[in-house]
mmCIF file of C-alpha atoms and ligand atoms in Angstrom:
data_model
loop_
_atom_site.group_PDB
_atom_site.id
_atom_site.type_symbol
_atom_site.label_atom_id
_atom_site.label_comp_id
_atom_site.label_asym_id
_atom_site.label_seq_id
_atom_site.Cartn_x
_atom_site.Cartn_y
_atom_site.Cartn_z
ATOM 1 C CA UNK G 23 35.380 -2.639 -106.456
ATOM 2 C CA UNK G 24 35.646 -1.500 -110.102
ATOM 3 C CA UNK G 25 38.120 -4.237 -110.955
ATOM 4 C CA UNK G 26 37.304 -7.221 -108.748
ATOM 5 C CA UNK G 27 39.269 -9.723 -110.809
ATOM 6 C CA UNK G 28 41.603 -10.199 -107.904
ATOM 7 C CA UNK G 29 39.042 -11.766 -105.694
ATOM 8 C CA UNK G 30 39.272 -15.420 -104.710
ATOM 9 C CA UNK G 31 37.341 -17.785 -107.158
ATOM 10 C CA UNK G 32 34.479 -19.536 -105.357
ATOM 11 C CA UNK G 33 30.683 -19.800 -106.311
ATOM 12 C CA UNK G 34 28.268 -17.168 -105.133
ATOM 13 C CA UNK G 35 24.471 -17.130 -104.628
ATOM 14 C CA UNK G 36 24.325 -13.529 -106.085
ATOM 15 C CA UNK G 37 22.784 -12.279 -102.796
ATOM 16 C CA UNK G 38 25.849 -10.376 -101.687
ATOM 17 C CA UNK G 39 28.250 -7.503 -102.281
ATOM 18 C CA UNK G 40 30.843 -9.541 -103.796
ATOM 19 C CA UNK G 41 31.670 -9.985 -107.490
ATOM 20 C CA UNK G 42 30.187 -13.388 -107.798
ATOM 21 C CA UNK G 43 32.988 -15.064 -105.733
ATOM 22 C CA UNK G 44 31.738 -15.723 -102.206
ATOM 23 C CA UNK G 45 31.117 -19.082 -100.715
ATOM 24 C CA UNK G 46 27.660 -20.716 -101.091
ATOM 25 C CA UNK G 47 25.606 -21.465 -97.981
ATOM 26 C CA UNK G 48 26.520 -24.909 -96.518
ATOM 27 C CA UNK G 49 24.920 -27.809 -98.293
ATOM 28 C CA UNK G 50 23.471 -29.187 -95.017
ATOM 29 C CA UNK G 51 21.384 -26.832 -92.814
ATOM 30 C CA UNK G 52 21.936 -27.967 -89.293
ATOM 31 C CA UNK G 53 19.934 -25.111 -87.655
ATOM 32 C CA UNK G 54 17.165 -24.980 -90.343
ATOM 33 C CA UNK G 55 16.534 -28.669 -90.272
ATOM 34 C CA UNK G 56 16.248 -28.754 -86.391
ATOM 35 C CA UNK G 57 13.922 -25.735 -86.541
ATOM 36 C CA UNK G 58 11.789 -27.230 -89.163
ATOM 37 C CA UNK G 59 11.719 -30.626 -87.561
ATOM 38 C CA UNK G 60 10.391 -29.166 -84.391
ATOM 39 C CA UNK G 61 7.801 -27.099 -86.221
ATOM 40 C CA UNK G 62 6.706 -30.041 -88.385
ATOM 41 C CA UNK G 63 6.300 -32.410 -85.291
ATOM 42 C CA UNK G 64 4.330 -29.865 -83.419
ATOM 43 C CA UNK G 65 2.245 -29.132 -86.406
ATOM 44 C CA UNK G 66 0.989 -32.712 -86.404
ATOM 45 C CA UNK G 67 -0.703 -32.299 -83.192
ATOM 46 C CA UNK G 68 -1.906 -28.528 -83.153
ATOM 47 C CA UNK G 69 -3.559 -26.116 -85.624
ATOM 48 C CA UNK G 70 -1.021 -24.401 -87.804
ATOM 49 C CA UNK G 71 -1.501 -20.872 -86.353
ATOM 50 C CA UNK G 72 -1.807 -21.975 -82.865
ATOM 51 C CA UNK G 73 1.374 -24.223 -82.626
ATOM 52 C CA UNK G 74 3.506 -21.877 -84.672
ATOM 53 C CA UNK G 75 2.621 -18.787 -82.803
ATOM 54 C CA UNK G 76 2.703 -20.522 -79.253
ATOM 55 C CA UNK G 77 5.902 -22.178 -79.809
ATOM 56 C CA UNK G 78 7.913 -20.040 -82.003
ATOM 57 C CA UNK G 79 10.476 -19.168 -79.298
ATOM 58 C CA UNK G 80 11.274 -22.906 -78.821
ATOM 59 C CA UNK G 81 13.049 -22.847 -82.065
ATOM 60 C CA UNK G 82 15.498 -20.293 -80.831
ATOM 61 C CA UNK G 83 16.713 -22.792 -78.270
ATOM 62 C CA UNK G 84 20.212 -23.411 -79.366
ATOM 63 C CA UNK G 85 23.496 -23.737 -77.322
ATOM 64 C CA UNK G 86 23.764 -19.988 -77.286
ATOM 65 C CA UNK G 87 20.230 -19.227 -76.278
ATOM 66 C CA UNK G 88 19.731 -17.904 -72.855
ATOM 67 C CA UNK G 89 16.581 -18.545 -70.850
ATOM 68 C CA UNK G 90 15.579 -14.729 -71.192
ATOM 69 C CA UNK G 91 15.820 -15.078 -74.881
ATOM 70 C CA UNK G 92 13.969 -18.358 -74.936
ATOM 71 C CA UNK G 93 10.906 -16.828 -73.251
ATOM 72 C CA UNK G 94 11.069 -13.397 -74.986
ATOM 73 C CA UNK G 95 7.676 -12.114 -76.268
ATOM 74 C CA UNK G 96 6.830 -10.971 -79.699
ATOM 75 C CA UNK G 97 8.120 -7.476 -80.451
ATOM 76 C CA UNK G 98 4.678 -5.972 -80.436
ATOM 77 C CA UNK G 99 3.903 -7.417 -77.104
ATOM 78 C CA UNK G 100 6.867 -6.091 -75.306
ATOM 79 C CA UNK G 101 6.331 -3.229 -72.864
ATOM 80 C CA UNK G 102 8.854 -0.343 -72.781
ATOM 81 C CA UNK G 103 10.404 -1.945 -69.695
ATOM 82 C CA UNK G 104 10.571 -5.369 -71.348
ATOM 83 C CA UNK G 105 12.159 -3.862 -74.493
ATOM 84 C CA UNK G 106 14.746 -2.119 -72.370
ATOM 85 C CA UNK G 107 15.658 -5.448 -70.827
ATOM 86 C CA UNK G 108 15.819 -7.133 -74.175
ATOM 87 C CA UNK G 109 18.147 -4.439 -75.454
ATOM 88 C CA UNK G 110 20.324 -4.728 -72.398
ATOM 89 C CA UNK G 111 20.701 -8.403 -72.931
ATOM 90 C CA UNK G 112 21.519 -8.013 -76.726
ATOM 91 C CA UNK G 113 24.030 -5.421 -75.998
ATOM 92 C CA UNK G 114 25.707 -7.787 -73.349
ATOM 93 C CA UNK G 115 25.422 -10.682 -75.925
ATOM 94 C CA UNK G 116 27.408 -8.437 -78.538
ATOM 95 C CA UNK G 117 30.123 -7.914 -75.912
ATOM 96 C CA UNK G 118 30.241 -11.550 -74.911
ATOM 97 C CA UNK G 119 30.184 -13.135 -78.293
ATOM 98 C CA UNK G 120 31.981 -10.473 -80.441
ATOM 99 C CA UNK G 121 33.885 -8.353 -77.891
ATOM 100 C CA UNK G 122 32.054 -5.132 -79.197
ATOM 101 C CA UNK G 123 30.625 -2.235 -77.446
ATOM 102 C CA UNK G 124 27.333 -1.383 -79.289
ATOM 103 C CA UNK G 125 24.237 0.777 -78.879
ATOM 104 C CA UNK G 126 21.014 -0.780 -79.708
ATOM 105 C CA UNK G 127 17.948 1.613 -80.145
ATOM 106 C CA UNK G 128 14.473 1.017 -81.255
ATOM 107 C CA UNK G 129 13.488 3.996 -83.286
ATOM 108 C CA UNK G 130 9.682 4.176 -84.122
ATOM 109 C CA UNK G 131 8.192 5.361 -87.349
ATOM 110 C CA UNK G 132 7.727 9.032 -87.506
ATOM 111 C CA UNK G 133 3.997 10.289 -87.821
ATOM 112 C CA UNK G 134 3.295 11.450 -91.206
ATOM 113 C CA UNK G 135 6.364 9.787 -92.876
ATOM 114 C CA UNK G 136 6.147 7.165 -95.586
ATOM 115 C CA UNK G 137 9.570 6.236 -97.086
ATOM 116 C CA UNK G 138 10.161 5.796 -100.652
ATOM 117 C CA UNK G 139 13.303 5.169 -102.800
ATOM 118 C CA UNK G 140 14.010 5.836 -106.417
ATOM 119 C CA UNK G 141 16.984 4.866 -108.593
ATOM 120 C CA UNK G 142 18.289 6.645 -111.820
ATOM 121 C CA UNK G 143 19.336 3.894 -114.129
ATOM 122 C CA UNK G 144 20.854 6.243 -116.490
ATOM 123 C CA UNK G 145 23.676 7.097 -114.115
ATOM 124 C CA UNK G 146 24.211 3.929 -112.009
ATOM 125 C CA UNK G 147 27.602 2.666 -113.250
ATOM 126 C CA UNK G 148 27.431 -0.719 -111.526
ATOM 127 C CA UNK G 149 30.302 -0.006 -109.229
ATOM 128 C CA UNK G 150 28.582 -1.932 -106.269
ATOM 129 C CA UNK G 151 29.493 0.727 -103.753
ATOM 130 C CA UNK G 152 25.970 0.553 -102.489
ATOM 131 C CA UNK G 153 26.105 -3.202 -101.945
ATOM 132 C CA UNK G 154 29.474 -2.832 -100.238
ATOM 133 C CA UNK G 155 28.017 -0.015 -97.855
ATOM 134 C CA UNK G 156 25.020 -2.310 -97.057
ATOM 135 C CA UNK G 157 27.419 -5.048 -96.053
ATOM 136 C CA UNK G 158 29.366 -2.814 -93.619
ATOM 137 C CA UNK G 159 26.372 -0.782 -92.177
ATOM 138 C CA UNK G 160 24.175 -3.711 -91.548
ATOM 139 C CA UNK G 161 26.657 -5.895 -89.859
ATOM 140 C CA UNK G 162 26.577 -8.725 -92.505
ATOM 141 C CA UNK G 163 28.649 -11.950 -92.115
ATOM 142 C CA UNK G 164 32.184 -11.145 -93.491
ATOM 143 C CA UNK G 165 33.140 -14.396 -95.175
ATOM 144 C CA UNK G 166 29.926 -14.584 -97.343
ATOM 145 C CA UNK G 167 30.037 -10.986 -98.453
ATOM 146 C CA UNK G 168 26.404 -10.814 -97.726
ATOM 147 C CA UNK G 169 24.391 -7.724 -98.691
ATOM 148 C CA UNK G 170 20.778 -6.845 -99.120
ATOM 149 C CA UNK G 171 21.612 -5.230 -102.582
ATOM 150 C CA UNK G 172 22.368 -7.174 -105.755
ATOM 151 C CA UNK G 173 23.457 -5.167 -108.783
ATOM 152 C CA UNK G 174 22.434 -6.696 -112.046
ATOM 153 C CA UNK G 175 24.312 -6.019 -115.335
ATOM 154 C CA UNK G 176 21.590 -5.721 -117.946
ATOM 155 C CA UNK G 177 21.556 -5.834 -121.673
ATOM 156 C CA UNK G 178 20.238 -2.578 -123.177
ATOM 157 C CA UNK G 179 16.687 -2.953 -124.050
ATOM 158 C CA UNK G 180 16.001 -5.596 -121.442
ATOM 159 C CA UNK G 181 14.034 -4.727 -118.267
ATOM 160 C CA UNK G 182 13.703 -8.154 -116.752
ATOM 161 C CA UNK G 183 16.364 -8.166 -113.841
ATOM 162 C CA UNK G 184 16.000 -12.008 -113.710
ATOM 163 C CA UNK G 185 17.825 -12.076 -117.165
ATOM 164 C CA UNK G 186 20.576 -9.865 -115.764
ATOM 165 C CA UNK G 187 23.849 -10.923 -114.368
ATOM 166 C CA UNK G 188 24.550 -10.292 -110.690
ATOM 167 C CA UNK G 189 27.930 -12.102 -110.919
ATOM 168 C CA UNK G 190 29.886 -9.897 -113.355
ATOM 169 C CA UNK G 191 33.540 -9.747 -112.726
ATOM 170 C CA UNK G 192 35.092 -6.999 -114.908
ATOM 171 C CA UNK G 193 35.600 -3.272 -114.862
ATOM 172 C CA UNK G 194 32.355 -1.276 -115.085
ATOM 173 C CA UNK G 195 30.548 0.287 -116.775
ATOM 174 C CA UNK G 196 30.629 -1.869 -119.902
ATOM 175 C CA UNK G 197 29.575 0.215 -123.096
ATOM 176 C CA UNK G 198 26.747 -2.002 -124.116
ATOM 177 C CA UNK G 199 25.154 -2.602 -120.591
ATOM 178 C CA UNK G 200 23.321 -0.726 -117.849
ATOM 179 C CA UNK G 201 23.101 -1.677 -114.232
ATOM 180 C CA UNK G 202 20.024 -2.348 -112.097
ATOM 181 C CA UNK G 203 20.539 -2.602 -108.339
ATOM 182 C CA UNK G 204 17.751 -4.581 -106.626
ATOM 183 C CA UNK G 205 16.931 -4.677 -102.846
ATOM 184 C CA UNK G 206 13.718 -5.006 -100.986
ATOM 185 C CA UNK G 207 11.030 -3.068 -102.680
ATOM 186 C CA UNK G 208 9.153 -2.436 -99.372
ATOM 187 C CA UNK G 209 5.788 -3.613 -101.114
ATOM 188 C CA UNK G 210 2.619 -2.059 -100.180
ATOM 189 C CA UNK G 211 1.088 -5.521 -100.285
ATOM 190 C CA UNK G 212 3.927 -7.679 -99.263
ATOM 191 C CA UNK G 213 3.450 -11.520 -99.836
ATOM 192 C CA UNK G 214 6.510 -12.255 -97.572
ATOM 193 C CA UNK G 215 4.403 -10.865 -94.742
ATOM 194 C CA UNK G 216 1.264 -12.844 -95.617
ATOM 195 C CA UNK G 217 2.956 -16.194 -95.743
ATOM 196 C CA UNK G 218 4.760 -15.959 -92.376
ATOM 197 C CA UNK G 219 3.233 -18.544 -90.012
ATOM 198 C CA UNK G 220 4.216 -16.842 -86.891
ATOM 199 C CA UNK G 221 3.838 -13.133 -87.745
ATOM 200 C CA UNK G 222 7.587 -12.579 -87.312
ATOM 201 C CA UNK G 223 7.601 -10.043 -90.127
ATOM 202 C CA UNK G 224 5.244 -7.111 -90.858
ATOM 203 C CA UNK G 225 4.899 -3.794 -92.562
ATOM 204 C CA UNK G 226 5.490 -0.640 -90.192
ATOM 205 C CA UNK G 227 3.518 2.709 -90.490
ATOM 206 C CA UNK G 228 6.295 4.230 -92.492
ATOM 207 C CA UNK G 229 6.188 1.459 -95.118
ATOM 208 C CA UNK G 230 9.257 -0.410 -93.966
ATOM 209 C CA UNK G 231 8.798 -4.201 -93.832
ATOM 210 C CA UNK G 232 10.717 -5.545 -90.774
ATOM 211 C CA UNK G 233 11.540 -9.005 -89.190
ATOM 212 C CA UNK G 234 11.627 -9.711 -85.547
ATOM 213 C CA UNK G 235 14.819 -11.852 -85.504
ATOM 214 C CA UNK G 236 13.957 -13.266 -82.168
ATOM 215 C CA UNK G 237 10.664 -14.334 -83.260
ATOM 216 C CA UNK G 238 11.473 -15.718 -86.687
ATOM 217 C CA UNK G 239 11.513 -19.633 -86.833
ATOM 218 C CA UNK G 240 13.603 -19.748 -90.004
ATOM 219 C CA UNK G 241 10.975 -21.699 -92.044
ATOM 220 C CA UNK G 242 12.104 -19.436 -95.142
ATOM 221 C CA UNK G 243 8.457 -19.170 -96.481
ATOM 222 C CA UNK G 244 8.900 -15.428 -96.818
ATOM 223 C CA UNK G 245 12.038 -15.980 -98.964
ATOM 224 C CA UNK G 246 10.200 -18.254 -101.222
ATOM 225 C CA UNK G 247 7.334 -15.737 -101.483
ATOM 226 C CA UNK G 248 9.327 -12.615 -102.439
ATOM 227 C CA UNK G 249 9.429 -12.239 -106.176
ATOM 228 C CA UNK G 250 12.393 -9.795 -105.937
ATOM 229 C CA UNK G 251 14.619 -12.306 -104.120
ATOM 230 C CA UNK G 252 15.172 -9.636 -101.461
ATOM 231 C CA UNK G 253 15.334 -11.793 -98.300
ATOM 232 C CA UNK G 254 18.525 -13.295 -96.900
ATOM 233 C CA UNK G 255 18.668 -16.255 -94.687
ATOM 234 C CA UNK G 256 21.410 -16.245 -92.000
ATOM 235 C CA UNK G 257 23.099 -19.686 -92.662
ATOM 236 C CA UNK G 258 25.766 -19.341 -90.067
ATOM 237 C CA UNK G 259 26.605 -17.239 -86.877
ATOM 238 C CA UNK G 260 27.777 -14.125 -88.541
ATOM 239 C CA UNK G 261 31.571 -13.699 -88.346
ATOM 240 C CA UNK G 262 32.581 -10.095 -87.919
ATOM 241 C CA UNK G 263 35.868 -8.816 -86.314
ATOM 242 C CA UNK G 264 34.987 -6.659 -83.289
ATOM 243 C CA UNK G 265 36.651 -3.655 -84.903
ATOM 244 C CA UNK G 266 34.525 -3.905 -87.950
ATOM 245 C CA UNK G 267 31.136 -4.065 -86.299
ATOM 246 C CA UNK G 268 28.911 -1.096 -86.739
ATOM 247 C CA UNK G 269 28.087 -0.184 -83.110
ATOM 248 C CA UNK G 270 25.075 2.000 -84.006
ATOM 249 C CA UNK G 271 22.403 -0.704 -84.091
ATOM 250 C CA UNK G 272 18.729 -1.068 -83.752
ATOM 251 C CA UNK G 273 16.504 -3.857 -82.792
ATOM 252 C CA UNK G 274 14.532 -4.183 -85.960
ATOM 253 C CA UNK G 275 17.392 -3.347 -88.412
ATOM 254 C CA UNK G 276 21.212 -3.915 -88.188
ATOM 255 C CA UNK G 277 21.899 -5.572 -84.984
ATOM 256 C CA UNK G 278 23.819 -8.752 -85.414
ATOM 257 C CA UNK G 279 21.184 -11.339 -86.364
ATOM 258 C CA UNK G 280 21.109 -14.951 -84.782
ATOM 259 C CA UNK G 281 21.997 -17.888 -86.984
ATOM 260 C CA UNK G 282 19.064 -19.465 -88.681
ATOM 261 C CA UNK G 283 16.727 -16.509 -89.158
ATOM 262 C CA UNK G 284 15.599 -14.328 -92.066
ATOM 263 C CA UNK G 285 16.721 -10.866 -92.624
ATOM 264 C CA UNK G 286 16.257 -8.147 -95.256
ATOM 265 C CA UNK G 287 16.724 -4.377 -96.019
ATOM 266 C CA UNK G 288 14.945 -2.099 -93.772
ATOM 267 C CA UNK G 289 15.808 1.164 -95.644
ATOM 268 C CA UNK G 290 18.380 1.587 -92.869
ATOM 269 C CA UNK G 291 15.574 2.576 -90.383
ATOM 270 C CA UNK G 292 18.147 3.092 -87.594
ATOM 271 C CA UNK G 293 19.480 5.904 -89.738
ATOM 272 C CA UNK G 294 16.377 7.185 -91.780
ATOM 273 C CA UNK G 295 14.045 7.310 -88.627
ATOM 274 C CA UNK G 296 16.566 9.569 -87.205
ATOM 275 C CA UNK G 297 16.617 12.047 -90.328
ATOM 276 C CA UNK G 298 19.562 10.467 -91.860
ATOM 277 C CA UNK G 299 20.016 8.863 -95.380
ATOM 278 C CA UNK G 300 20.381 5.139 -96.145
ATOM 279 C CA UNK G 301 24.104 4.016 -96.109
ATOM 280 C CA UNK G 302 23.708 2.716 -99.732
ATOM 281 C CA UNK G 303 22.547 6.202 -100.895
ATOM 282 C CA UNK G 304 25.586 7.955 -99.109
ATOM 283 C CA UNK G 305 27.972 5.525 -100.654
ATOM 284 C CA UNK G 306 26.770 5.991 -104.309
ATOM 285 C CA UNK G 307 29.489 7.951 -106.125
ATOM 286 C CA UNK G 308 27.141 8.861 -108.959
ATOM 287 C CA UNK G 309 23.983 10.356 -107.261
ATOM 288 C CA UNK G 310 21.817 7.635 -108.676
ATOM 289 C CA UNK G 311 19.787 7.178 -105.526
ATOM 290 C CA UNK G 312 16.996 9.294 -104.164
ATOM 291 C CA UNK G 313 15.287 8.621 -100.904
ATOM 292 C CA UNK G 314 12.781 10.451 -98.944
ATOM 293 C CA UNK G 315 9.289 10.958 -97.485
ATOM 294 C CA UNK G 316 6.604 10.236 -100.028
ATOM 295 C CA UNK G 317 4.183 12.303 -98.054
ATOM 296 C CA UNK G 318 6.225 15.506 -98.239
ATOM 297 C CA UNK G 319 5.351 17.505 -101.459
ATOM 298 C CA UNK G 320 8.699 19.242 -101.252
ATOM 299 C CA UNK G 321 10.921 16.050 -101.058
ATOM 300 C CA UNK G 322 13.272 15.024 -103.797
ATOM 301 C CA UNK G 323 11.576 11.778 -104.164
ATOM 302 C CA UNK G 324 8.235 13.425 -104.761
ATOM 303 C CA UNK G 325 9.917 15.543 -107.334
ATOM 304 C CA UNK G 326 11.165 12.424 -109.132
ATOM 305 C CA UNK G 327 7.928 10.673 -108.996
ATOM 306 C CA UNK G 328 6.146 13.829 -110.405
ATOM 307 C CA UNK G 329 8.718 14.755 -113.080
ATOM 308 C CA UNK G 330 10.297 11.475 -114.288
ATOM 309 C CA UNK G 331 8.687 8.556 -115.932
ATOM 310 C CA UNK G 332 9.203 6.058 -113.166
ATOM 311 C CA UNK G 333 8.394 2.312 -113.119
ATOM 312 C CA UNK G 334 8.343 -0.503 -110.727
ATOM 313 C CA UNK G 335 9.672 -4.014 -111.105
ATOM 314 C CA UNK G 336 7.099 -6.718 -111.918
ATOM 315 C CA UNK G 337 4.227 -4.153 -111.713
ATOM 316 C CA UNK G 338 1.903 -6.992 -113.053
ATOM 317 C CA UNK G 339 2.056 -8.660 -109.599
ATOM 318 C CA UNK G 340 0.225 -5.698 -108.077
ATOM 319 C CA UNK G 341 2.396 -5.642 -104.937
ATOM 320 C CA UNK G 342 2.879 -1.863 -105.285
ATOM 321 C CA UNK G 343 6.645 -1.563 -104.573
ATOM 322 C CA UNK G 344 7.779 1.605 -102.738
ATOM 323 C CA UNK G 345 10.979 1.439 -104.723
ATOM 324 C CA UNK G 346 10.932 3.148 -108.114
ATOM 325 C CA UNK G 347 13.301 3.223 -111.117
ATOM 326 C CA UNK G 348 13.753 5.744 -113.874
ATOM 327 C CA UNK G 349 15.952 6.760 -116.824
ATOM 328 C CA UNK G 350 16.937 10.426 -117.569
ATOM 329 C CA UNK G 351 15.176 10.103 -121.046
HETATM 330 S S1 LIG B 20 10.432 -6.988 -101.884
HETATM 331 FE FE1 LIG B 20 10.271 -9.055 -101.167
HETATM 332 S S2 LIG B 20 10.968 -8.989 -98.992
HETATM 333 FE FE2 LIG B 20 10.565 -6.918 -99.676
HETATM 334 S S3 LIG B 20 8.477 -6.359 -99.063
HETATM 335 FE FE3 LIG B 20 8.300 -7.193 -101.206
HETATM 336 S S4 LIG B 20 7.882 -9.431 -100.958
HETATM 337 FE FE4 LIG B 20 8.782 -8.513 -98.952
HETATM 338 S S1 LIG B 21 23.412 2.660 -107.310
HETATM 339 FE FE1 LIG B 21 25.229 3.819 -107.000
HETATM 340 S S2 LIG B 21 26.600 2.697 -105.649
HETATM 341 FE FE2 LIG B 21 24.955 1.252 -106.397
HETATM 342 S S3 LIG B 21 25.875 0.351 -108.244
HETATM 343 FE FE3 LIG B 21 24.777 2.065 -108.929
HETATM 344 S S4 LIG B 21 26.303 3.749 -108.999
HETATM 345 FE FE4 LIG B 21 27.198 2.162 -107.865
#
């Protein structure tokens, strides 16, 4: 990806692992419109919280929605047996819709663990290997080059990523630039969670903000509320060839999401809750990324926080991101 100049030239929303060349979302939103229409109509007759919570699963009723999926409860209300049945159904759906044999787990937060991430901006070279690894690990739609990570090319001296360029299309690194990857900051006070009308998104004990893709109604309030532009909307049924599907999946992270729901970085919880590192970190050729347990005084992430002058993006908002940045000097 160092020289992306050979990619096809089409516009890009910047929410992907491409070089600014992927196709934009469709102009019309067939699924989103029907969801919002249903919700709006129901809202006219019921209280907001009551109608949304009670009838969220209705909005999942599409051509490909089974009755089991239609009546599925909220993640937090599922018993172990019910979750096992849901996972069995999703596994079968992956086989039926994609021809893929997948394993879907439901790893829980580990007691005493709170995840944090740090990024050394002095050595990030803007290669986008992290974004590419996210694209593959998290079973993103292939044609749109979707990724949870955007890498901004920044002018030296500027710290405002909104003024950076996520669509650069030239060899990196450029001499007068530095590079700032941005993904979900796993805020301690996440506004995306506060605005969800159906509680389809929440913060887990280990600090990871998750989405129940089977409960999300696709209203996109959370996307609008996120000041880091870290949420992604699934505009189409994801297209992924069977042989490219990552079969190691979990319910709350990288299983293939339905069309019309919101998704986001989960710090690769299907890996990290099992003691592995996020895929983006493993793919980084420069060692710019540091991940670990903030509660462990011997962890590398704690060393970084205690020995480097770290900062967070948009600190003035008071959201307390658990994603930190630093320079060597
Ligand atoms: S960065 Fe955005 S999506 Fe992630 S927790 Fe914060 S507000 Fe939510
Ligand atoms: S964080 Fe690592 S992988 Fe991502 S752009 Fe920077 S150097 Fe590349």
